[in-house]
Coordinates of C-alpha atoms in Angstrom, one line a residue:
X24 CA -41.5 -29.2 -96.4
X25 CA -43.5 -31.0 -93.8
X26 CA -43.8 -31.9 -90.4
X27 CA -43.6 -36.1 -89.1
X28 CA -44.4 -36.9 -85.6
X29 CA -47.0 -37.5 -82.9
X30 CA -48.4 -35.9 -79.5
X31 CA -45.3 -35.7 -77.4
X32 CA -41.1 -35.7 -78.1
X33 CA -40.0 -36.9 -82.1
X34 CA -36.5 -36.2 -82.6
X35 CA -35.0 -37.3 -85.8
X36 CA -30.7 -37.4 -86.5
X37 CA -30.5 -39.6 -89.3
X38 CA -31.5 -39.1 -92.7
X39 CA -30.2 -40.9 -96.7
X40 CA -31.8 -40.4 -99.9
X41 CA -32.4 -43.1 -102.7
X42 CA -32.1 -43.2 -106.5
X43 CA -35.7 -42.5 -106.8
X44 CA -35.7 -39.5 -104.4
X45 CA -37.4 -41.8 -101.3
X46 CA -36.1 -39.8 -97.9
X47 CA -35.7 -41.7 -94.9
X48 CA -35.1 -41.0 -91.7
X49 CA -34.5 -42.0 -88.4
X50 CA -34.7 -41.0 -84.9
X51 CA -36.3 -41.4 -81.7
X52 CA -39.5 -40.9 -80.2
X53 CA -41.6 -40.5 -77.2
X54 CA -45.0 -40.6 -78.8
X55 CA -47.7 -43.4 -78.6
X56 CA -49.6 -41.8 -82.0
X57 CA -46.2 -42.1 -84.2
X58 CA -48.1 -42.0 -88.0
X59 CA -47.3 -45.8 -88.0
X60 CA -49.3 -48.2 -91.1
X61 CA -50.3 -51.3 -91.0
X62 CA -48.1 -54.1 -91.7
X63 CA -45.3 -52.0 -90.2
X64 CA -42.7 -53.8 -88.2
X65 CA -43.4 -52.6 -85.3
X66 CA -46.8 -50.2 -85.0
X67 CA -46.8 -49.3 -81.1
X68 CA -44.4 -47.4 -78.8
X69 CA -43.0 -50.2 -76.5
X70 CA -42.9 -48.5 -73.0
X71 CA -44.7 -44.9 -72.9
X72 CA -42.1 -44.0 -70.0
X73 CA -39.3 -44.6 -72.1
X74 CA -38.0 -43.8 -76.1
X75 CA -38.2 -45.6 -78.4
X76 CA -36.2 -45.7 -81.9
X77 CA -38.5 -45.0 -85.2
X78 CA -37.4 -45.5 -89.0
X79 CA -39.7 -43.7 -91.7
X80 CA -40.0 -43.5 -95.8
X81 CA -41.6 -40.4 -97.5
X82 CA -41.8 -39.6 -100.7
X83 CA -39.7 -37.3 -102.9
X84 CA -42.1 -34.5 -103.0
X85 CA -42.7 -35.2 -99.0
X86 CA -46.4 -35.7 -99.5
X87 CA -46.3 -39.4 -99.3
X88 CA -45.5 -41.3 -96.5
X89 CA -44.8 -45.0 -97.6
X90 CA -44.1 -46.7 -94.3
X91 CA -42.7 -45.5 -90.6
X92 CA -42.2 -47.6 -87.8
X93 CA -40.8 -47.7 -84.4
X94 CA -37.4 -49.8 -83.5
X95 CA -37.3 -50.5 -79.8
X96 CA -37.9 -52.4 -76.5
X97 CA -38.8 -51.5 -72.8
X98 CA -35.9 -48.7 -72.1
X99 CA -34.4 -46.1 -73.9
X100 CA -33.3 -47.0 -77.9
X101 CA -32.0 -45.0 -80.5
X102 CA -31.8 -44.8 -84.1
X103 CA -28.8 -42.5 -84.7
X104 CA -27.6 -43.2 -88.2
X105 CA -29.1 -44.8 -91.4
X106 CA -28.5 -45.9 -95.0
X107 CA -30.3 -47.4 -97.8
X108 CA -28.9 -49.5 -100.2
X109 CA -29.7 -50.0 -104.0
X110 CA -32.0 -52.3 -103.5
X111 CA -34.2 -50.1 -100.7
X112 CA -33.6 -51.8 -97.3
X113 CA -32.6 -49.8 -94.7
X114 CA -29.5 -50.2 -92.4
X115 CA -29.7 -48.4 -89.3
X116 CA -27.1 -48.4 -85.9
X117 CA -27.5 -46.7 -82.7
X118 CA -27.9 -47.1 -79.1
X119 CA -29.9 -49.3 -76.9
X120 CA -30.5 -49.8 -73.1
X121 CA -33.1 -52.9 -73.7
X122 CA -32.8 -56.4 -73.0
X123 CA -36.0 -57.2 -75.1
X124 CA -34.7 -54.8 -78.2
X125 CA -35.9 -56.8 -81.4
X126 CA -32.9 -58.9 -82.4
X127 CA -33.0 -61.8 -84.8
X128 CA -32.3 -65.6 -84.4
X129 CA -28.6 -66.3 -85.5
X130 CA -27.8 -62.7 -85.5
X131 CA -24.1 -62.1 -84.1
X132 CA -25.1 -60.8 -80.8
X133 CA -28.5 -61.9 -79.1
X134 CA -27.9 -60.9 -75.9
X135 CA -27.9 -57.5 -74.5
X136 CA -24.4 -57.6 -72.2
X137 CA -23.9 -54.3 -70.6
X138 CA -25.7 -51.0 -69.7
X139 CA -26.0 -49.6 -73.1
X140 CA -25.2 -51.5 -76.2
X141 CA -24.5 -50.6 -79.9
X142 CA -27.4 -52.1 -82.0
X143 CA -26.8 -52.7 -86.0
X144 CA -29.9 -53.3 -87.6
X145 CA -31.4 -54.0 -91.7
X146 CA -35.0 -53.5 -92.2
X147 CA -36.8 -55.2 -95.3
X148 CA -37.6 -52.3 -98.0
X149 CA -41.4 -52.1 -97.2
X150 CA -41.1 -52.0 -93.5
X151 CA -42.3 -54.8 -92.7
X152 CA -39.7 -57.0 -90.7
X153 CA -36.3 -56.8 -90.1
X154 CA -33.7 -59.2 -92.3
X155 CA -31.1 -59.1 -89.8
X156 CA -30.8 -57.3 -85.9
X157 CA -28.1 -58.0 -83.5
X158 CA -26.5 -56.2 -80.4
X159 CA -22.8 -55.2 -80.4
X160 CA -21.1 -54.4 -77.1
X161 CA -19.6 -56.1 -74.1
X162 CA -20.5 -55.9 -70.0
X163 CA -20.5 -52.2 -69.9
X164 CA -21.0 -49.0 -72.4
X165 CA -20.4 -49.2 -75.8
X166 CA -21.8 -46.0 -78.0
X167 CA -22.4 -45.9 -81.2
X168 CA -21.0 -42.9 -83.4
X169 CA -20.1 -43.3 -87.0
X170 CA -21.7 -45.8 -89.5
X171 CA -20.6 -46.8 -92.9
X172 CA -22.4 -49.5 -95.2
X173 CA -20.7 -50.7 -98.4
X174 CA -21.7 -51.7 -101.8
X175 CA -21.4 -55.8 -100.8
X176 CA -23.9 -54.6 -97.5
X177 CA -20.7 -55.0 -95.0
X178 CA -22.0 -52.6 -92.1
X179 CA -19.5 -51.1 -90.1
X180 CA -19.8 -49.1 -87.4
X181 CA -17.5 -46.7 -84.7
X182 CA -17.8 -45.6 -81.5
X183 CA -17.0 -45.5 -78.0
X184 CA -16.6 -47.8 -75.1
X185 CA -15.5 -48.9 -71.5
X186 CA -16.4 -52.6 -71.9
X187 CA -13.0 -54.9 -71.2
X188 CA -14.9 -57.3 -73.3
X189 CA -15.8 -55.7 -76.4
X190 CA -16.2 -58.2 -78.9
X191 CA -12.6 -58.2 -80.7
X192 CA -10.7 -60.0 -82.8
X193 CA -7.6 -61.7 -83.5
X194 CA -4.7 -60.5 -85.6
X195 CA -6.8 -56.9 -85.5
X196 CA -4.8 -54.0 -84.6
X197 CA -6.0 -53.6 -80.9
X198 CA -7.4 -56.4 -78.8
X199 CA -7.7 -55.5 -75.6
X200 CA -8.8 -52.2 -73.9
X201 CA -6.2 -49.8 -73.2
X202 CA -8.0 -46.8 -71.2
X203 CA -10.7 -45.2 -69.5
X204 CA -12.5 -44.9 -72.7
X205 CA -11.8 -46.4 -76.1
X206 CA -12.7 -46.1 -79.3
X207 CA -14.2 -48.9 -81.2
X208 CA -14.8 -50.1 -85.0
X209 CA -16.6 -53.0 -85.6
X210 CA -17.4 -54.5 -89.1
X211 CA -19.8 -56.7 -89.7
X212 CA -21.2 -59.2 -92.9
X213 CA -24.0 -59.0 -94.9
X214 CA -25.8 -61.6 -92.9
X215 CA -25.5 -60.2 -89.8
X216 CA -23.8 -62.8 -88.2
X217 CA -19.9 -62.9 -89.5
X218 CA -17.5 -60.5 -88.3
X219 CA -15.1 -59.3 -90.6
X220 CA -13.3 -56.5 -88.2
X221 CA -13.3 -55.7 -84.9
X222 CA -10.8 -54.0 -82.8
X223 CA -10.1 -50.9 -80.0
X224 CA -8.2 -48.3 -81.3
X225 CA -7.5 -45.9 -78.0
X226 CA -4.2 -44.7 -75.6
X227 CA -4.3 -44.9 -71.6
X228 CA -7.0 -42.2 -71.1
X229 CA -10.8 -40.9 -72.8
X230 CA -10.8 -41.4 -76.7
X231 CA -13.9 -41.4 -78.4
X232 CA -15.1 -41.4 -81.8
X233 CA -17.1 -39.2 -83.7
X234 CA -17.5 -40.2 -87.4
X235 CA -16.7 -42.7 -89.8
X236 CA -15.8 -42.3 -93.9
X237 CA -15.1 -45.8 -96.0
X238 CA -13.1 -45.8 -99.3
X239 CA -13.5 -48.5 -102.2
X240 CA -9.9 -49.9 -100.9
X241 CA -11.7 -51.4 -98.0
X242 CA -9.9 -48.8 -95.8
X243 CA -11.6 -47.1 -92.8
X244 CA -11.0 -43.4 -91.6
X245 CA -12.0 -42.3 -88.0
X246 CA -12.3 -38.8 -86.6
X247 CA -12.7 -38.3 -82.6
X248 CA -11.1 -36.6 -79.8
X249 CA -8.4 -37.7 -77.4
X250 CA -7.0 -37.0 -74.3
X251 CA -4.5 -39.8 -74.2
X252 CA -0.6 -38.5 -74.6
X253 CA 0.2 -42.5 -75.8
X254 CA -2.8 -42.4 -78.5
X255 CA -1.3 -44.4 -81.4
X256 CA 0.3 -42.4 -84.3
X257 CA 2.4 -43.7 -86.7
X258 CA 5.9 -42.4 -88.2
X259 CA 5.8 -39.4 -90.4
X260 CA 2.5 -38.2 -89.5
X261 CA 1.5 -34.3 -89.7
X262 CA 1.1 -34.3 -85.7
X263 CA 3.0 -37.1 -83.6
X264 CA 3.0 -35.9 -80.6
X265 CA -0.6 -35.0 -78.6
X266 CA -0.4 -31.0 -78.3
X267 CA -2.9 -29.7 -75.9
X268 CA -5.8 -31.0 -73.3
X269 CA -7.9 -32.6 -76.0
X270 CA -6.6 -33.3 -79.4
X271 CA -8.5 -34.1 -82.4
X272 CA -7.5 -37.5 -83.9
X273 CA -7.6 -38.9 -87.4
X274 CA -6.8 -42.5 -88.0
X275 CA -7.0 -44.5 -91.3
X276 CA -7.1 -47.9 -90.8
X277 CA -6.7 -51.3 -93.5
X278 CA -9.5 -53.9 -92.3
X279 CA -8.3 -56.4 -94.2
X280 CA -7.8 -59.3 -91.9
X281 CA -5.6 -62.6 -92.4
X282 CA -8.0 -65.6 -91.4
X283 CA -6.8 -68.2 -93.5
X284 CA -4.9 -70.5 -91.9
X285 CA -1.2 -71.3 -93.2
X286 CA -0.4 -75.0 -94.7
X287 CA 2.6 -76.6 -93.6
X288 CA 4.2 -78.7 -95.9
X289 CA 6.9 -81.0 -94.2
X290 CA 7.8 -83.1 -97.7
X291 CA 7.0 -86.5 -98.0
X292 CA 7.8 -90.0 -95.8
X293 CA 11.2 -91.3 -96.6
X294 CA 12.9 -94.8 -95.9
X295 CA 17.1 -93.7 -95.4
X296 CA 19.9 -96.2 -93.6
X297 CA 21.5 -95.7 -90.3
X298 CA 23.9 -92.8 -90.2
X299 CA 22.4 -91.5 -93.1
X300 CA 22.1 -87.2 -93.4
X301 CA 18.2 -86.5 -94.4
X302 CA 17.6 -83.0 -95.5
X303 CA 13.9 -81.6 -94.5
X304 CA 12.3 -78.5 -96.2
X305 CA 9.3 -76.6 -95.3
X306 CA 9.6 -74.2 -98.4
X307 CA 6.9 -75.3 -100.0
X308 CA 4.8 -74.6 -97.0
X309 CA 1.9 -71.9 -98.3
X310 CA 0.1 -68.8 -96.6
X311 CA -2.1 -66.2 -98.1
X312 CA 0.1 -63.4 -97.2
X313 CA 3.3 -65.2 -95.8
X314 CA 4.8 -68.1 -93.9
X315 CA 7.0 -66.3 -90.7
X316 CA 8.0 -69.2 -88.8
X317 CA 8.8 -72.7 -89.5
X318 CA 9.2 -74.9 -86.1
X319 CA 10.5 -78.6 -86.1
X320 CA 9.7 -80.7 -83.4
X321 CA 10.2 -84.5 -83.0
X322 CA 12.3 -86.8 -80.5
X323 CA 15.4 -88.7 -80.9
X324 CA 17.0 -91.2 -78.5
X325 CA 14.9 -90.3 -75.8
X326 CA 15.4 -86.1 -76.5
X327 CA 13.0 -83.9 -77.5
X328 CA 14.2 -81.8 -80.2
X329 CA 13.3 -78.2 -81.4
X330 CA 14.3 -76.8 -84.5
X331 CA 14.0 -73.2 -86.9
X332 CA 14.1 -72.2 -90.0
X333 CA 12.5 -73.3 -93.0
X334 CA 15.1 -76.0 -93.9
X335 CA 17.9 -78.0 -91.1
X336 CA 19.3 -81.7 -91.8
X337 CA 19.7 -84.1 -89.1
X338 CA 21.9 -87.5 -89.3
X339 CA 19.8 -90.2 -88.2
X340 CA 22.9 -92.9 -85.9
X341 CA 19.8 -94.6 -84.5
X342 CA 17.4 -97.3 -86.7
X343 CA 13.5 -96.8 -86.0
X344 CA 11.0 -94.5 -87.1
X345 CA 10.7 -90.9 -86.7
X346 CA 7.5 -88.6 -86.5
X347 CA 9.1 -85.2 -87.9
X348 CA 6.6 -82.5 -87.1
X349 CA 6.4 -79.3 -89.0
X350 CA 4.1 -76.1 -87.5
X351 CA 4.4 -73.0 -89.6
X352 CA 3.4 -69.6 -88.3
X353 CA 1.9 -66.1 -90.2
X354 CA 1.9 -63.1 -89.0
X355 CA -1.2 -62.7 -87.3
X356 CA -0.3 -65.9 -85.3
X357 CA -2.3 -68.5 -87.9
X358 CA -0.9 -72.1 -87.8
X359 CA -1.0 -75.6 -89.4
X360 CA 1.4 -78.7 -87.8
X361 CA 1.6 -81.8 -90.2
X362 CA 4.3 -84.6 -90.4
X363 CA 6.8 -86.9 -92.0
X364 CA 8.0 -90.0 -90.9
X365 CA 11.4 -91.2 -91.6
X366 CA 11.9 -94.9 -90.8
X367 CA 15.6 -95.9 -91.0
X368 CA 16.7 -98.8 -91.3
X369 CA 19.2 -101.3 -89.4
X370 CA 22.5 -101.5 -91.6
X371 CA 24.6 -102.7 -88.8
X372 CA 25.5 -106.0 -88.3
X373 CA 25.1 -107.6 -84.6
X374 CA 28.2 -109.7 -83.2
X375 CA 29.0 -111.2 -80.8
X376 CA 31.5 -111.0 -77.7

């Protein structure tokens, strides 16, 4: 058993364990003599008025204390959650009212945007310096509450937000804010810079999160509380419909994400004769998950035509050459246009009158 902390306010909520038995935790503090060492990322509290966050190591038989630092800027910061991976850097996530909070050069977000933003954070296994820091959160409130790291180092985090600009994705299952309060889950590369998922998840009134699990499937499972009648359920469910004041909410959610574009395959230029029938097909047109729409496009005699479908023929009266354009669609709204020209040639004869 022992005792970590300074003169004034420690307050740790975070806490993992590695292989070798290392403890770390994390928290916040108030206290100007934090048991900081040298070469520590950062050895002084920024702003006595104010909290700062603080990660520490100690050793298995808690007699040892490898390395402690504080994580912060000029206002309030704090580390909340925390996990170490196999190699002995530490993740951490929590929340951060600071402009100045340490964030690194390519990071996703440098910028602090609103009031309080989430902060997602990995700190090199001696303590010394971060490898990645960024800010997550739009123009208002966004709280962090759940966090999840993976084998590959993919950080994903939950929480809770009123910010209409949340950084969200495409193609994810909720992009735009739908009430007073939503819940968030963000998901975020091993370099700190790529998102991988990022949506809302929330009905027409208060939904917040409160923890986050991960599965090897690369599926996500939330638990929060709602107040929203409209919160999204799905078919078949154990509870559909909202019961009471505040409900309890459990969601399970796929983060894959489609980002590869579709290829559109129109076929290849042809040469035909006037009031020749040319068949085009688009079947050969690829996707990673699937091709849902096939569009046509081109003019003839002056008209612009639209066509559907993956295959139509068209009987070409007129001699010239036609741009056939081909745009094919996935499900998440993914695209590709390319084309094939048809020239046709003149096979009638002139005469005269």
């Amino acid at each position: 058993l022992t005792h970590f902390g300074g003169a004034k306010w420690d307050v740790a909520v975070a806490i993992d364990v590695d292989d070798q038995g290392w403890v770390y935790v994390g928290g916040e503090s108030i206290s100007t003599d934090l048991p900081v060492n040298n070469g520590s990322f950062q050895q002084n509290l920024t702003n006595n008025l104010t909290r700062d966050g603080f990660i520490a190591k100690i050793g298995p038989a808690m007699d040892t204390l490898a390395w402690a630092t504080y994580v912060g800027g000029n206002l309030n910061d704090h580390v909340r959650f925390l996990q170490v991976d196999a190699n002995g850097s530490v993740y951490a996530a929590g929340d951060t009212e600071s402009g100045d909070f340490p964030i690194t050069n390519n990071s996703f977000q440098t910028v602090h945007d609103g009031a309080v933003d989430t902060f997602i954070l990995r700190m090199a296994a001696n303590g010394s310096m971060l490898e990645y820091s960024t800010f997550l959160g739009g123009s208002d409130r966004d709280y962090c509450e759940g966090f999840s790291v993976d084998d590959e180092g993919n950080a994903c985090v939950v929480g809770s937000t009123i910010s209409g600009n949340f950084p969200t994705m495409t193609g994810v299952l909720q992009e735009v804010l739908a009430g007073k309060f939503d819940t968030y889950l963000f998901r975020l590369a091993y370099d700190g810079a790529t998102p991988l998922y990022a949506t809302y998840l929330g009905g027409s009134e208060w939904d917040l999160a409160n923890g986050l699990a991960m599965d090897d499937g690369g599926f996500a499972y939330l638990v929060g509380a709602t107040d929203s009648t409209d919160y999204p359920t799905t078919g078949g469910a154990y509870q559909e419909v909202h019961g009471g004041r505040v409900d309890v909410f459990i969601t399970k959610l796929d983060l894959f994400l489609d980002t590869e574009r579709p290829v559109s395959v129109p076929g290849t230029d042809m040469v035909v004769d006037q009031h020749d029938t040319v068949d085009f097909d688009g079947g050969a047109s690829t996707d990673n998950v699937a091709v849902v729409n096939w569009t046509w496009e081109f003019t003839y005699h002056g008209t612009d035509e639209v066509i559907w479908g993956p295959t139509f023929n068209w009987t070409f009266h007129i001699a010239g050459k036609y741009y056939i354009y081909l745009t094919v669609r996935d499900a998440v709204g993914l695209y590709d246009t390319q084309w094939v020209s048809v020239f046709v040639n003149d096979t009638e004869f002139p005469f005269a009158e």
